[in-house]
C-alpha cells in the first residue's frame, strides 16, 4: 500500500471529529445503523459516544505516527482532552466551550 497522503488523513480526522460531535449531540451516526436494536437500551448513547471517541483517538494516533499536525482542527481545550485520551464527563460537558467565551468573560471581570 502506498503512503497515506496528508489530505486523506486530514479528511479522516475531520470525519472522526464530526462523528464524535454528532454522537455528543445524539444525532444519527453509522452506529445507529449497525445496532438499531440498541436504540432502546439506556446505555446506547454512552456506547455510541465511546465508539466515536475511540475512532477519533485512533485517527489522531495515526496522524501523529505519520507526523501530521492535527491540533489545528480543534480548539486548544479539545486538543488537550484528546491528548489526555480519557473521555470524561468534563469532555462531554465542555467539548463545545470556546476560548472566545472564556477570554471575553475574563475581560468583563477585569
Short mmCIF file of C-alpha atoms in Angstrom, two decimals:
data_model
loop_
_atom_site.label_atom_id
_atom_site.label_comp_id
_atom_site.label_asym_id
_atom_site.label_seq_id
_atom_site.Cartn_x
_atom_site.Cartn_y
_atom_site.Cartn_z
CA UNK A 1 0.00 0.00 0.00
CA UNK A 2 1.31 3.47 -0.85
CA UNK A 3 1.94 6.31 1.55
CA UNK A 4 -1.10 7.89 3.11
CA UNK A 5 -1.49 11.44 1.87
CA UNK A 6 -1.79 14.32 4.31
CA UNK A 7 -5.04 15.35 2.60
CA UNK A 8 -6.50 11.86 3.09
CA UNK A 9 -5.58 11.82 6.79
CA UNK A 10 -6.83 15.38 7.32
CA UNK A 11 -10.15 14.35 5.78
CA UNK A 12 -10.35 11.28 8.02
CA UNK A 13 -9.52 13.42 11.06
CA UNK A 14 -12.34 15.84 10.27
CA UNK A 15 -14.70 12.91 9.62
CA UNK A 16 -13.84 11.47 13.05
CA UNK A 17 -14.38 14.87 14.69
CA UNK A 18 -17.79 15.24 13.04
CA UNK A 19 -18.70 11.67 14.02
CA UNK A 20 -17.80 12.35 17.67
CA UNK A 21 -19.71 15.64 17.70
CA UNK A 22 -22.78 14.01 16.13
CA UNK A 23 -22.61 11.33 18.83
CA UNK A 24 -22.31 14.03 21.51
CA UNK A 25 -25.37 15.77 20.07
CA UNK A 26 -27.31 12.48 19.90
CA UNK A 27 -27.61 12.79 16.13
CA UNK A 28 -27.67 9.89 13.70
CA UNK A 29 -24.35 8.12 13.02
CA UNK A 30 -23.30 4.84 11.40
CA UNK A 31 -23.51 3.28 14.85
CA UNK A 32 -27.31 3.65 14.77
CA UNK A 33 -27.43 1.62 11.55
CA UNK A 34 -25.10 -1.07 12.89
CA UNK A 35 -27.02 -1.61 16.12
CA UNK A 36 -30.63 -0.48 15.57
CA UNK A 37 -31.87 -2.81 18.33
CA UNK A 38 -29.77 -0.90 20.89
CA UNK A 39 -31.55 2.43 20.45
CA UNK A 40 -33.99 1.40 23.20
CA UNK A 41 -31.14 0.49 25.55
CA UNK A 42 -30.45 3.14 28.24
CA UNK A 43 -26.70 2.84 27.71
CA UNK A 44 -26.94 3.32 23.94
CA UNK A 45 -25.75 6.93 23.79
CA UNK A 46 -22.83 6.18 26.08
CA UNK A 47 -21.70 3.32 23.78
CA UNK A 48 -22.20 5.50 20.73
CA UNK A 49 -20.03 8.27 22.20
CA UNK A 50 -17.39 5.78 23.31
CA UNK A 51 -17.16 4.33 19.78
CA UNK A 52 -16.85 7.79 18.23
CA UNK A 53 -14.24 8.87 20.82
CA UNK A 54 -12.22 5.70 20.17
CA UNK A 55 -12.32 6.37 16.44
CA UNK A 56 -11.15 9.96 16.98
CA UNK A 57 -8.25 8.84 19.18
CA UNK A 58 -7.24 6.22 16.62
CA UNK A 59 -7.14 8.76 13.78
CA UNK A 60 -5.17 11.20 15.97
CA UNK A 61 -2.69 8.44 16.85
CA UNK A 62 -2.22 7.58 13.17
CA UNK A 63 -1.81 11.28 12.36
CA UNK A 64 0.93 11.55 14.98
CA UNK A 65 2.66 8.45 13.63
CA UNK A 66 2.93 10.00 10.16
CA UNK A 67 3.82 13.37 11.72
CA UNK A 68 0.67 15.11 10.54
CA UNK A 69 -0.27 18.18 12.58
CA UNK A 70 -3.78 17.51 13.92
CA UNK A 71 -4.28 20.07 16.70
CA UNK A 72 -5.31 22.89 14.36
CA UNK A 73 -8.59 21.06 13.63
CA UNK A 74 -9.60 21.53 17.29
CA UNK A 75 -9.78 24.24 19.91
CA UNK A 76 -6.89 24.27 22.36
CA UNK A 77 -9.12 22.76 25.04
CA UNK A 78 -10.38 20.00 22.73
CA UNK A 79 -6.79 19.15 21.75
CA UNK A 80 -5.91 18.89 25.45
CA UNK A 81 -8.81 16.48 26.01
CA UNK A 82 -7.66 14.36 23.07
CA UNK A 83 -4.06 14.37 24.30
CA UNK A 84 -5.24 13.09 27.71
CA UNK A 85 -7.15 10.34 25.84
CA UNK A 86 -9.74 9.85 28.60
CA UNK A 87 -13.35 10.60 27.75
CA UNK A 88 -14.63 12.03 30.99
CA UNK A 89 -17.87 13.80 31.82
CA UNK A 90 -15.85 17.05 31.55
CA UNK A 91 -15.08 16.25 27.91
CA UNK A 92 -18.75 15.53 27.23
CA UNK A 93 -19.94 18.66 29.06
CA UNK A 94 -17.29 21.12 27.88
CA UNK A 95 -16.36 19.96 24.36
CA UNK A 96 -18.09 22.97 22.79
CA UNK A 97 -16.83 25.55 25.29
CA UNK A 98 -14.99 28.13 23.23
CA UNK A 99 -11.91 30.03 24.26
CA UNK A 100 -13.54 33.20 22.92
CA UNK A 101 -16.26 32.95 25.58
CA UNK A 102 -13.62 32.31 28.22
CA UNK A 103 -11.46 35.30 27.24
CA UNK A 104 -14.50 37.56 26.93
CA UNK A 105 -15.67 36.63 30.42
CA UNK A 106 -12.18 37.48 31.72
CA UNK A 107 -12.40 40.90 30.02
CA UNK A 108 -15.66 41.66 31.82
CA UNK A 109 -14.16 40.70 35.18
CA UNK A 110 -11.11 42.98 34.80
#
